[in-house]
Coordinates of C-alpha atoms in Angstrom, one line a residue:
M18 CA 8.0 126.6 89.4
I19 CA 5.6 128.8 87.4
V20 CA 1.9 127.8 87.6
L21 CA -0.4 128.1 84.6
H22 CA -4.1 128.3 85.2
H23 CA -5.6 127.3 81.9
A24 CA -8.4 125.4 80.1
W25 CA -7.7 122.6 77.7
D26 CA -10.4 123.9 75.3
S27 CA -9.3 127.5 75.5
L28 CA -7.8 129.1 72.4
Q29 CA -5.7 131.5 74.3
S30 CA -4.5 128.8 76.8
F31 CA -3.3 126.8 73.8
K32 CA -0.9 129.6 72.8
V33 CA 0.7 129.7 76.2
R34 CA 1.1 125.9 76.5
M35 CA 2.7 125.9 73.0
C36 CA 5.1 128.7 74.0
L37 CA 6.0 126.8 77.2
A38 CA 6.7 123.6 75.2
E39 CA 8.7 125.5 72.5
I40 CA 10.9 127.1 75.2
G41 CA 11.1 124.0 77.4
V42 CA 10.1 125.7 80.6
P43 CA 9.0 123.4 83.5
W44 CA 5.5 124.4 84.7
E45 CA 2.7 123.2 86.8
G46 CA -0.8 123.2 85.4
R47 CA -4.1 124.0 87.1
A48 CA -6.8 123.1 84.6
L49 CA -10.2 124.8 84.8
S50 CA -13.5 123.7 83.2
L51 CA -15.1 126.6 81.4
T52 CA -18.4 124.8 81.0
D53 CA -18.4 124.3 84.8
F54 CA -17.7 128.0 85.2
D55 CA -14.5 127.4 87.2
H56 CA -13.1 130.7 85.8
L57 CA -15.8 132.6 87.6
D58 CA -15.2 130.9 91.0
P59 CA -14.3 133.5 93.7
A60 CA -10.9 131.8 94.3
Y61 CA -10.0 132.2 90.6
L62 CA -11.4 135.7 90.4
A63 CA -9.1 136.7 93.3
L64 CA -6.2 135.6 91.0
N65 CA -7.6 137.2 87.8
P66 CA -10.6 139.6 88.4
D67 CA -11.4 139.5 84.7
G68 CA -12.3 135.8 85.0
L69 CA -10.4 134.9 81.9
V70 CA -7.9 132.1 81.1
P71 CA -5.0 131.8 81.0
A72 CA -3.3 133.3 84.1
L73 CA 0.3 132.7 85.0
E74 CA 1.6 132.7 88.6
T75 CA 5.3 133.6 88.9
V76 CA 7.5 134.4 91.8
E77 CA 7.1 138.1 90.9
G78 CA 3.3 138.0 90.7
V79 CA 0.4 137.0 88.4
L80 CA 0.3 137.7 84.6
T81 CA -2.8 137.6 82.5
E82 CA -3.5 138.0 78.7
S83 CA -1.9 135.3 76.6
S84 CA 0.2 137.5 74.3
T85 CA 1.7 139.3 77.4
I86 CA 2.4 136.0 79.0
N87 CA 4.2 134.6 76.0
A88 CA 6.4 137.7 75.6
Y89 CA 7.3 137.4 79.3
L90 CA 8.2 133.7 78.9
D91 CA 10.4 134.3 75.9
E92 CA 12.2 137.2 77.6
A93 CA 12.5 135.6 81.0
F94 CA 13.5 132.1 80.0
N95 CA 14.6 132.1 76.4
S96 CA 16.7 135.3 75.9
S97 CA 14.0 136.6 73.5
R98 CA 14.9 134.0 70.8
L99 CA 11.2 133.8 69.7
Q100 CA 11.3 137.6 68.9
P101 CA 13.1 138.9 65.8
D102 CA 16.2 141.1 66.2
D103 CA 15.1 143.4 63.4
A104 CA 12.8 146.2 64.5
F105 CA 10.5 146.0 61.6
A106 CA 10.2 142.2 61.8
R107 CA 9.6 142.5 65.6
A108 CA 6.8 145.0 64.8
R109 CA 5.2 142.5 62.4
M110 CA 5.4 139.9 65.1
R111 CA 3.5 142.1 67.5
W112 CA 0.9 142.8 64.7
W113 CA 0.2 139.2 64.3
C114 CA -0.1 138.6 68.0
Q115 CA -2.6 141.5 68.2
H116 CA -4.4 140.2 65.1
E117 CA -5.0 136.9 66.9
D118 CA -6.3 138.6 70.0
T119 CA -8.5 141.2 68.3
V120 CA -9.7 139.5 65.1
V121 CA -9.1 135.7 65.1
H122 CA -10.2 135.1 68.7
P123 CA -13.5 136.9 68.4
A124 CA -14.1 135.2 65.0
I125 CA -13.5 131.8 66.5
R126 CA -16.2 132.3 69.3
P127 CA -19.4 131.9 67.2
P128 CA -18.3 128.6 65.4
T129 CA -17.0 127.2 68.7
F130 CA -20.3 127.9 70.6
N131 CA -22.6 126.9 67.7
L132 CA -20.7 123.9 66.4
Y133 CA -19.1 122.5 69.5
I134 CA -20.6 123.7 72.7
K135 CA -24.3 123.8 71.7
P136 CA -24.2 120.1 70.6
L137 CA -22.6 119.2 73.9
L138 CA -25.3 121.0 75.8
A139 CA -28.0 119.5 73.6
G140 CA -26.9 116.1 74.8
L141 CA -27.8 116.9 78.4
S142 CA -31.3 116.3 79.8
P143 CA -33.2 119.4 80.7
E144 CA -32.5 118.7 84.4
A145 CA -28.8 118.2 83.9
L146 CA -28.6 121.4 81.7
E147 CA -30.4 123.5 84.4
N148 CA -28.2 122.0 87.1
L149 CA -25.1 123.1 85.1
I150 CA -26.4 126.6 84.4
S151 CA -27.5 127.0 88.0
R152 CA -23.9 126.7 89.1
H153 CA -23.1 130.0 87.2
P154 CA -22.1 132.5 89.9
Q155 CA -23.5 135.5 88.1
P156 CA -27.4 135.2 87.7
E157 CA -27.7 137.8 84.9
R158 CA -25.0 136.0 82.8
A159 CA -26.6 132.7 83.6
A160 CA -29.8 133.8 82.0
T161 CA -28.0 134.9 78.9
Y162 CA -26.2 131.5 78.8
R163 CA -29.5 129.6 79.3
A164 CA -31.1 131.5 76.4
A165 CA -28.1 130.9 74.1
A166 CA -28.0 127.2 74.9
S167 CA -31.6 126.7 73.9
A168 CA -31.6 129.1 70.9
P169 CA -31.4 127.7 67.3
L170 CA -28.1 127.6 65.5
D171 CA -26.9 131.1 64.6
R172 CA -26.0 130.3 61.0
A173 CA -25.4 134.0 60.1
A174 CA -22.9 134.4 62.9
V175 CA -21.0 131.2 61.8
V176 CA -21.0 132.3 58.1
L177 CA -19.6 135.7 59.0
A178 CA -17.0 134.2 61.2
V179 CA -15.9 131.8 58.4
R180 CA -15.5 134.7 56.0
S181 CA -13.4 136.6 58.6
L182 CA -11.2 133.6 59.1
D183 CA -10.8 133.2 55.4
R184 CA -9.6 136.8 55.1
T185 CA -7.0 136.0 57.8
M186 CA -5.9 132.9 55.8
S187 CA -5.4 135.1 52.8
R188 CA -3.2 137.5 54.8
I189 CA -1.2 134.5 56.0
G190 CA -0.8 133.2 52.5
R191 CA 0.5 136.6 51.2
T192 CA 3.0 136.8 54.1
V193 CA 4.5 133.3 53.8
R194 CA 4.3 133.0 50.1
E195 CA 8.0 132.2 49.9
G196 CA 7.8 129.5 52.6
G197 CA 8.9 131.5 55.6
W198 CA 7.2 132.3 58.9
L199 CA 4.9 135.1 59.8
A200 CA 7.2 137.7 61.2
A201 CA 10.6 136.8 59.7
D202 CA 12.6 133.9 58.4
A203 CA 12.6 132.3 61.8
F204 CA 9.7 130.8 63.8
S205 CA 8.5 133.4 66.3
L206 CA 5.8 134.3 68.8
A207 CA 3.6 135.4 65.9
D208 CA 3.5 131.8 64.6
I209 CA 2.7 130.5 68.1
A210 CA -0.2 133.0 68.4
M211 CA -1.7 132.0 65.1
A212 CA -1.1 128.3 65.7
A213 CA -4.1 128.4 68.1
M214 CA -6.2 129.0 65.0
V215 CA -4.8 126.0 63.3
E216 CA -5.7 123.8 66.2
R217 CA -9.2 125.2 66.7
L218 CA -10.2 124.9 63.1
E219 CA -9.2 121.3 63.1
M220 CA -11.3 120.8 66.3
L221 CA -14.3 122.4 64.5
A222 CA -13.9 120.4 61.3
L223 CA -13.1 123.7 59.5
G224 CA -9.7 122.6 58.4
S225 CA -10.9 122.5 54.8
L226 CA -10.8 126.3 54.7
W227 CA -7.0 126.1 54.4
E228 CA -7.5 124.4 50.9
R229 CA -8.5 127.8 49.5
H230 CA -5.0 129.2 50.4
S231 CA -2.1 126.9 49.4
S232 CA 0.7 129.0 50.9
A233 CA -1.2 129.4 54.2
R234 CA -2.0 125.7 54.2
A235 CA 1.7 124.9 53.9
W236 CA 2.4 127.2 56.8
A237 CA -0.3 125.6 58.9
E238 CA 1.1 122.2 58.1
R239 CA 4.6 123.3 59.2
V240 CA 3.2 124.6 62.4
A241 CA 1.2 121.5 63.2
R242 CA 4.4 119.3 62.7
R243 CA 6.3 121.1 65.5
P244 CA 6.6 119.0 68.6
S245 CA 5.4 121.9 70.7
F246 CA 2.1 122.0 68.9
M247 CA 1.4 118.4 69.8
R248 CA 2.6 118.9 73.4
A249 CA 0.2 121.9 73.8
R250 CA -2.8 119.6 73.3
E251 CA -4.5 117.6 76.0
A252 CA -3.2 114.1 76.2
G253 CA -5.6 111.7 74.5
S254 CA -7.6 114.5 72.9
A255 CA -7.1 113.0 69.4
G256 CA -9.2 110.0 70.4
K257 CA -12.2 112.0 71.7
L258 CA -15.5 111.8 70.0
S259 CA -16.3 115.1 68.5
P260 CA -19.8 116.6 68.8
V261 CA -19.3 118.6 65.6
D262 CA -21.7 117.8 62.7
R263 CA -19.4 117.7 59.7
E264 CA -22.1 117.7 57.2
L265 CA -23.5 120.9 58.8
V266 CA -20.1 122.4 58.7
R267 CA -19.7 121.7 55.0
T268 CA -23.1 123.3 54.3
L269 CA -22.2 126.5 56.3
V270 CA -18.8 126.8 54.5
T271 CA -20.6 126.5 51.2
E272 CA -23.0 129.3 52.3
A273 CA -20.1 131.5 53.3
F274 CA -18.7 131.6 49.7
E275 CA -21.9 131.5 47.6

């Protein structure tokens, strides 16, 4: 059985869990805690020297990078049914997968850290926070993390990220204006890649951004209704108390479009 090393709160791990659910491949999960720096443990670095999640163990070896993993899963276990037959549509699929990796994922990081992780860290006592950071296996990066954890909210970074995500929504809207999917008429790896954005914006209370783009919002709603989307989430996550300050989020979104 394949083994997925992942984190429940990792954007890129969500993509792979959704792909596994969509295809129906049996898998064993090894969940890592990013806030406890499990991904930098020597045992995991031996598996993936980049210290990133997810990583997929197969009988042939280890695969990293979520888009590569999803393409492998579709080709190895699904006869490539999540990839269009038409060459142009297949190229569009790859474009969207790359767009998530190179544009969406970097844009998601500032809101995730400032709106979600920083409030969690703020809830710790100084002793508990220092104990957590002291477990970081790389002292130079631990110092950077300590400074970021105690720094004020980076409003400018969040505002710029919101504008970037809004531009992506505009692209989605133009692509699916007729009610289709991102790469072709059929659901594909492109939609799975971008579904991670749908899930994360909901977690960060930024789902209102979809209201500016009706066609993109309809696409996001179709994605979220797929059973694989729900199975990719951590069981019981819907009932978790969110640390996100929704009033602050509304203020930042307003600033982004003033």
